């Protein structure tokens, strides 16, 4: 894999465009549903029923999925989970897909518990950025949220990423009554570090039946930040899921992701593939195409591409429409869906 985020390309593949004119150039691939934390907003304390290993895509199947999407116009891939670093062979897989022509950027999302030792090689193989989950700066509260005593391992990963100068985005899920008082302290991480700190609405995908009403909306998050940082100004990045802000004197910037409020649907360029190989064109659909079944039944590359095109051209306009199309939104854990 070339050691830079951007890779030289020759002839570009055609663009993959949905029925509302949105260019679909971003693939989020969940490599596993396994996780070594039990965060209260993601799964019950007892955990969830893990997907049988034979039902999870192999690395060879995942490579084929990535290759096909890249050939159709995807230029950015994010590897998620579960916790991706729990799956053996992840680093070799990153390097493998990194050699695909026309794939410009590879990113990874992690909880940071096991990640620190891998940071030097991630730098070496040219990872585009790392998203690190960090919901609190207090070890005792970390245990309360994650139900595991791993705070110091996560902070080691945080500092190692900074040391190796890999672009870093810190993700904080705001959970009312548990950590909303840390919005400002965590935002202040961007004061002295060139990072992006994003605050995420709690989602209904908690492995415990979901919920009916948002506990702490993006508007309340915004009000909290505006009160603490009066000079905060919005900055433009229309393709981002986050509404981004600059604070005078900060080296980094702040963001709010209104995934439950669904404020970014009109510019959404994302396709998700779950650990089982189910393609989702919206987080709120229940899966629109079983890629694993197609591959394991012997479908050709062109047959799979045509099936993908058909689903992209039948995409819901937004998350609310996607929710209406199904009888009930999948209330499984985000680990099963792909975070």
Short mmCIF file of C-alpha atoms in Angstrom, two decimals:
data_model
loop_
_atom_site.label_atom_id
_atom_site.label_comp_id
_atom_site.label_asym_id
_atom_site.label_seq_id
_atom_site.Cartn_x
_atom_site.Cartn_y
_atom_site.Cartn_z
CA UNK A 1 0.00 0.00 0.00
CA UNK A 2 1.37 3.41 -0.91
CA UNK A 3 2.33 5.52 2.13
CA UNK A 4 0.08 8.47 1.31
CA UNK A 5 -3.66 8.98 1.65
CA UNK A 6 -4.19 9.88 -2.01
CA UNK A 7 -3.19 7.36 -4.67
CA UNK A 8 -2.42 8.18 -8.30
CA UNK A 9 -5.10 7.00 -10.70
CA UNK A 10 -5.31 6.73 -14.46
CA UNK A 11 -8.75 6.29 -15.99
CA UNK A 12 -11.45 6.76 -13.38
CA UNK A 13 -14.39 4.33 -13.09
CA UNK A 14 -17.88 5.67 -13.81
CA UNK A 15 -19.68 7.30 -10.90
CA UNK A 16 -22.28 5.36 -8.94
CA UNK A 17 -25.29 7.69 -8.66
CA UNK A 18 -28.56 7.02 -6.84
CA UNK A 19 -32.10 7.93 -7.90
CA UNK A 20 -31.80 11.35 -6.22
CA UNK A 21 -28.54 12.31 -7.91
CA UNK A 22 -26.31 11.56 -4.93
CA UNK A 23 -22.88 10.19 -5.83
CA UNK A 24 -22.26 6.99 -3.87
CA UNK A 25 -18.50 6.96 -3.36
CA UNK A 26 -18.12 5.80 0.25
CA UNK A 27 -18.29 2.19 1.50
CA UNK A 28 -18.49 1.30 5.19
CA UNK A 29 -17.55 -2.35 5.62
CA UNK A 30 -18.05 -4.08 8.98
CA UNK A 31 -15.40 -6.80 9.25
CA UNK A 32 -16.82 -8.36 12.44
CA UNK A 33 -19.66 -8.05 14.92
CA UNK A 34 -17.43 -9.03 17.87
CA UNK A 35 -16.64 -6.36 20.44
CA UNK A 36 -14.63 -6.35 23.66
CA UNK A 37 -16.75 -3.61 25.26
CA UNK A 38 -20.40 -3.64 26.33
CA UNK A 39 -21.34 0.03 25.96
CA UNK A 40 -24.76 0.83 27.40
CA UNK A 41 -25.95 2.52 24.19
CA UNK A 42 -24.87 -0.37 21.96
CA UNK A 43 -25.73 -3.67 23.63
CA UNK A 44 -27.09 -5.24 26.82
CA UNK A 45 -24.70 -5.99 29.67
CA UNK A 46 -24.87 -9.71 28.91
CA UNK A 47 -23.79 -8.99 25.35
CA UNK A 48 -25.49 -10.19 22.17
CA UNK A 49 -25.65 -13.44 20.25
CA UNK A 50 -22.61 -13.27 17.99
CA UNK A 51 -23.03 -14.13 14.34
CA UNK A 52 -21.76 -17.68 13.63
CA UNK A 53 -18.33 -17.40 12.04
CA UNK A 54 -19.38 -19.27 8.91
CA UNK A 55 -22.01 -16.59 8.29
CA UNK A 56 -19.47 -13.75 8.37
CA UNK A 57 -17.78 -12.76 5.14
CA UNK A 58 -14.30 -14.17 4.64
CA UNK A 59 -11.47 -11.77 3.83
CA UNK A 60 -11.55 -13.04 0.26
CA UNK A 61 -15.25 -12.22 0.01
CA UNK A 62 -14.72 -8.81 1.60
CA UNK A 63 -11.92 -8.09 -0.86
CA UNK A 64 -14.26 -8.96 -3.73
CA UNK A 65 -16.95 -6.67 -2.31
CA UNK A 66 -14.50 -3.79 -2.01
CA UNK A 67 -13.06 -4.42 -5.48
CA UNK A 68 -16.50 -4.44 -7.10
CA UNK A 69 -17.57 -1.24 -5.40
CA UNK A 70 -14.29 0.47 -6.33
CA UNK A 71 -14.79 -0.60 -9.94
CA UNK A 72 -18.23 1.03 -9.73
CA UNK A 73 -16.91 4.36 -8.44
CA UNK A 74 -16.30 4.06 -4.69
CA UNK A 75 -13.12 5.92 -3.71
CA UNK A 76 -13.28 5.76 0.09
CA UNK A 77 -13.60 2.72 2.37
CA UNK A 78 -14.05 2.69 6.13
CA UNK A 79 -13.53 -0.54 8.07
CA UNK A 80 -15.74 -0.87 11.13
CA UNK A 81 -17.18 -3.48 13.48
CA UNK A 82 -17.91 -4.51 16.16
CA UNK A 83 -14.29 -3.86 16.95
CA UNK A 84 -12.27 -4.46 13.78
CA UNK A 85 -8.98 -5.09 15.58
CA UNK A 86 -10.49 -8.20 17.19
CA UNK A 87 -10.37 -9.91 13.81
CA UNK A 88 -7.05 -11.58 13.07
CA UNK A 89 -5.43 -10.59 9.81
CA UNK A 90 -6.95 -7.11 9.67
CA UNK A 91 -3.67 -5.35 8.92
CA UNK A 92 -2.90 -7.62 5.98
CA UNK A 93 -6.43 -7.04 4.67
CA UNK A 94 -5.97 -3.26 4.86
CA UNK A 95 -2.73 -3.56 2.91
CA UNK A 96 -4.40 -5.87 0.39
CA UNK A 97 -7.30 -3.58 -0.47
CA UNK A 98 -4.89 -0.65 -0.41
CA UNK A 99 -3.39 -1.88 -3.67
CA UNK A 100 -6.71 -1.61 -5.52
CA UNK A 101 -6.50 0.91 -8.36
CA UNK A 102 -8.74 3.96 -7.86
CA UNK A 103 -9.25 3.41 -4.11
CA UNK A 104 -7.99 6.71 -2.75
CA UNK A 105 -8.54 6.45 1.00
CA UNK A 106 -8.93 3.75 3.64
CA UNK A 107 -10.06 4.63 7.15
CA UNK A 108 -10.78 2.61 10.27
CA UNK A 109 -13.09 3.08 13.26
CA UNK A 110 -12.02 1.57 16.59
CA UNK A 111 -12.75 1.62 20.30
CA UNK A 112 -9.02 1.82 20.89
CA UNK A 113 -8.69 -1.00 23.41
CA UNK A 114 -6.38 -3.14 21.26
CA UNK A 115 -5.27 -0.59 18.70
CA UNK A 116 -2.13 1.05 20.12
CA UNK A 117 0.35 -1.67 19.00
CA UNK A 118 -0.99 -1.47 15.43
CA UNK A 119 -0.57 2.29 15.04
CA UNK A 120 3.00 2.19 13.63
CA UNK A 121 1.99 -0.21 10.87
CA UNK A 122 -1.18 1.74 10.16
CA UNK A 123 1.05 4.74 9.58
CA UNK A 124 3.38 2.67 7.41
CA UNK A 125 0.63 1.37 5.12
CA UNK A 126 -0.90 4.82 4.75
CA UNK A 127 -4.19 4.69 6.63
CA UNK A 128 -6.22 7.79 5.78
CA UNK A 129 -7.50 8.46 9.29
CA UNK A 130 -8.63 6.76 12.47
CA UNK A 131 -11.95 7.32 14.23
CA UNK A 132 -11.58 6.67 17.96
CA UNK A 133 -14.55 6.23 20.28
CA UNK A 134 -14.10 8.22 23.50
CA UNK A 135 -17.22 8.89 25.55
CA UNK A 136 -15.57 10.12 28.74
CA UNK A 137 -12.27 11.34 30.19
CA UNK A 138 -12.95 9.67 33.54
CA UNK A 139 -11.80 6.07 34.18
CA UNK A 140 -14.67 5.38 36.58
CA UNK A 141 -17.26 6.62 34.12
CA UNK A 142 -15.62 4.70 31.30
CA UNK A 143 -16.33 1.52 33.24
CA UNK A 144 -19.88 2.68 33.86
CA UNK A 145 -20.45 3.24 30.13
CA UNK A 146 -18.41 0.43 28.59
CA UNK A 147 -18.74 -2.09 31.44
CA UNK A 148 -15.06 -2.89 30.98
CA UNK A 149 -11.95 -1.48 32.63
CA UNK A 150 -10.09 -0.34 29.51
CA UNK A 151 -9.85 3.46 29.78
CA UNK A 152 -6.05 3.61 29.96
CA UNK A 153 -5.66 1.35 26.91
CA UNK A 154 -7.90 3.70 24.92
CA UNK A 155 -5.94 6.75 26.03
CA UNK A 156 -2.70 5.01 25.08
CA UNK A 157 -4.13 4.59 21.59
CA UNK A 158 -5.19 8.26 21.55
CA UNK A 159 -1.66 9.45 22.32
CA UNK A 160 -0.02 6.93 19.99
CA UNK A 161 -2.13 8.14 17.06
CA UNK A 162 -1.11 11.72 17.82
CA UNK A 163 2.53 10.66 18.11
CA UNK A 164 2.45 9.10 14.64
CA UNK A 165 0.55 12.07 13.21
CA UNK A 166 -2.27 10.03 11.74
CA UNK A 167 -5.40 12.15 11.17
CA UNK A 168 -7.67 11.52 14.14
CA UNK A 169 -11.38 11.93 14.75
CA UNK A 170 -12.68 11.43 18.27
CA UNK A 171 -16.29 10.24 18.51
CA UNK A 172 -18.33 10.84 21.68
CA UNK A 173 -21.82 9.38 21.94
CA UNK A 174 -23.82 11.76 24.13
CA UNK A 175 -26.00 9.85 26.58
CA UNK A 176 -28.22 12.04 28.72
CA UNK A 177 -27.81 11.46 32.43
CA UNK A 178 -24.47 9.77 31.96
CA UNK A 179 -21.91 11.92 30.15
CA UNK A 180 -23.49 15.12 28.77
CA UNK A 181 -21.51 17.08 31.35
CA UNK A 182 -18.32 16.08 29.48
CA UNK A 183 -19.26 17.60 26.13
CA UNK A 184 -17.16 20.68 26.83
CA UNK A 185 -14.11 18.91 28.36
CA UNK A 186 -13.95 16.50 25.44
CA UNK A 187 -14.43 19.36 22.97
CA UNK A 188 -11.39 21.01 24.53
CA UNK A 189 -9.22 18.15 23.26
CA UNK A 190 -9.39 19.99 19.93
CA UNK A 191 -7.92 23.11 21.50
CA UNK A 192 -4.38 21.75 21.74
CA UNK A 193 -4.50 18.93 19.18
CA UNK A 194 -5.19 19.09 15.41
CA UNK A 195 -8.07 16.64 15.65
CA UNK A 196 -11.77 16.57 14.93
CA UNK A 197 -14.02 15.94 17.93
CA UNK A 198 -17.52 14.82 16.95
CA UNK A 199 -20.54 14.49 19.21
CA UNK A 200 -23.01 11.81 18.17
CA UNK A 201 -26.68 11.51 18.96
CA UNK A 202 -27.57 8.28 20.69
CA UNK A 203 -28.95 5.81 18.15
CA UNK A 204 -31.79 3.29 18.59
CA UNK A 205 -29.56 0.35 17.61
CA UNK A 206 -28.76 -0.88 21.11
CA UNK A 207 -29.46 -4.61 20.86
CA UNK A 208 -32.22 -4.16 23.41
CA UNK A 209 -35.24 -3.14 21.36
CA UNK A 210 -34.20 0.45 20.63
CA UNK A 211 -36.09 3.49 21.95
CA UNK A 212 -38.81 5.82 20.77
CA UNK A 213 -37.41 9.26 21.54
CA UNK A 214 -33.94 10.79 21.39
CA UNK A 215 -32.46 11.50 24.79
CA UNK A 216 -30.06 14.31 23.86
CA UNK A 217 -30.57 15.75 20.38
CA UNK A 218 -28.02 17.42 18.15
CA UNK A 219 -29.75 20.74 18.88
CA UNK A 220 -29.06 20.34 22.60
CA UNK A 221 -25.47 19.41 21.82
CA UNK A 222 -25.16 22.53 19.66
CA UNK A 223 -26.62 24.72 22.40
CA UNK A 224 -24.12 23.31 24.88
CA UNK A 225 -21.18 24.02 22.56
CA UNK A 226 -22.38 27.50 21.61
CA UNK A 227 -22.76 28.40 25.26
CA UNK A 228 -19.23 27.25 26.06
CA UNK A 229 -17.59 28.64 22.90
CA UNK A 230 -19.40 31.87 21.85
CA UNK A 231 -17.11 32.44 18.86
CA UNK A 232 -17.80 29.05 17.33
CA UNK A 233 -18.45 29.24 13.57
CA UNK A 234 -19.79 26.67 11.16
CA UNK A 235 -17.41 25.50 8.45
CA UNK A 236 -18.39 23.82 5.21
CA UNK A 237 -18.00 20.16 4.32
CA UNK A 238 -21.23 19.21 2.64
CA UNK A 239 -20.20 15.59 2.16
CA UNK A 240 -19.54 14.99 5.85
CA UNK A 241 -22.04 13.29 8.14
CA UNK A 242 -20.99 15.82 10.76
CA UNK A 243 -22.00 19.46 10.94
CA UNK A 244 -18.57 21.00 11.49
CA UNK A 245 -17.46 24.02 13.50
CA UNK A 246 -14.33 26.05 14.10
CA UNK A 247 -13.56 27.61 17.47
CA UNK A 248 -11.12 30.56 17.52
CA UNK A 249 -7.82 29.48 19.04
CA UNK A 250 -8.46 25.77 18.57
CA UNK A 251 -6.00 23.71 16.51
CA UNK A 252 -8.74 21.24 15.64
CA UNK A 253 -12.44 21.50 14.98
CA UNK A 254 -15.73 20.21 16.37
CA UNK A 255 -18.60 18.34 14.77
CA UNK A 256 -22.10 17.11 15.55
CA UNK A 257 -23.55 14.00 13.95
CA UNK A 258 -27.34 13.99 14.00
CA UNK A 259 -27.81 10.38 12.98
CA UNK A 260 -31.09 10.00 14.84
CA UNK A 261 -32.41 13.39 13.68
CA UNK A 262 -31.20 12.52 10.17
CA UNK A 263 -30.04 15.99 9.23
CA UNK A 264 -27.49 14.94 6.57
CA UNK A 265 -29.53 12.58 4.38
CA UNK A 266 -29.63 14.92 1.37
CA UNK A 267 -25.87 14.58 0.91
CA UNK A 268 -25.40 10.99 2.07
CA UNK A 269 -22.92 9.14 -0.12
CA UNK A 270 -22.60 6.00 2.01
CA UNK A 271 -23.19 2.34 1.39
CA UNK A 272 -22.91 -0.10 4.28
CA UNK A 273 -22.08 -3.78 4.18
CA UNK A 274 -22.71 -5.73 7.39
CA UNK A 275 -20.54 -8.58 8.70
CA UNK A 276 -23.04 -10.99 7.11
CA UNK A 277 -22.59 -9.33 3.73
CA UNK A 278 -25.93 -7.52 3.68
CA UNK A 279 -25.82 -4.26 1.74
CA UNK A 280 -27.62 -1.29 3.29
CA UNK A 281 -28.24 1.94 1.40
CA UNK A 282 -29.44 3.58 4.62
CA UNK A 283 -28.73 2.92 8.27
CA UNK A 284 -32.48 2.71 8.83
CA UNK A 285 -33.26 0.05 6.26
CA UNK A 286 -33.08 -3.64 7.15
CA UNK A 287 -30.70 -4.52 4.35
CA UNK A 288 -31.54 -4.38 0.65
CA UNK A 289 -29.19 -6.90 -0.99
CA UNK A 290 -27.57 -10.12 0.27
CA UNK A 291 -24.11 -9.93 -1.29
CA UNK A 292 -22.92 -13.05 0.53
CA UNK A 293 -25.71 -15.14 -0.97
CA UNK A 294 -24.88 -13.85 -4.44
CA UNK A 295 -21.19 -14.60 -4.07
CA UNK A 296 -21.67 -18.04 -2.52
CA UNK A 297 -24.22 -19.02 -5.17
CA UNK A 298 -21.71 -18.37 -7.93
CA UNK A 299 -22.89 -15.00 -9.27
CA UNK A 300 -20.49 -13.30 -11.67
CA UNK A 301 -18.98 -9.89 -11.02
CA UNK A 302 -21.31 -8.29 -13.55
CA UNK A 303 -24.37 -9.97 -12.06
CA UNK A 304 -23.46 -8.62 -8.62
CA UNK A 305 -22.78 -5.15 -10.00
CA UNK A 306 -26.14 -5.10 -11.77
CA UNK A 307 -27.92 -6.12 -8.55
CA UNK A 308 -26.10 -3.32 -6.71
CA UNK A 309 -27.06 -0.76 -9.36
CA UNK A 310 -30.73 -1.74 -9.12
CA UNK A 311 -30.76 -1.20 -5.36
CA UNK A 312 -28.87 2.09 -5.60
CA UNK A 313 -31.53 3.31 -8.04
CA UNK A 314 -34.27 2.38 -5.56
CA UNK A 315 -32.74 4.16 -2.59
CA UNK A 316 -34.88 5.90 0.02
CA UNK A 317 -34.68 9.68 -0.12
CA UNK A 318 -33.84 9.87 3.58
CA UNK A 319 -33.78 7.87 6.78
CA UNK A 320 -37.40 8.61 7.57
CA UNK A 321 -38.55 7.16 4.25
CA UNK A 322 -36.27 4.15 4.75
CA UNK A 323 -37.85 3.59 8.14
CA UNK A 324 -41.36 3.73 6.62
CA UNK A 325 -40.43 1.11 4.04
CA UNK A 326 -39.83 -1.56 6.68
CA UNK A 327 -42.22 -2.89 9.28
CA UNK A 328 -39.76 -2.19 12.04
CA UNK A 329 -36.28 -0.74 12.04
CA UNK A 330 -33.64 -3.27 12.98
CA UNK A 331 -33.06 -2.65 16.69
CA UNK A 332 -30.03 -4.93 16.83
CA UNK A 333 -26.74 -3.74 18.24
CA UNK A 334 -24.69 -1.39 16.06
CA UNK A 335 -22.02 -4.09 16.35
CA UNK A 336 -24.22 -6.40 14.26
CA UNK A 337 -25.21 -3.69 11.78
CA UNK A 338 -21.76 -2.17 11.44
CA UNK A 339 -20.95 1.02 13.34
#
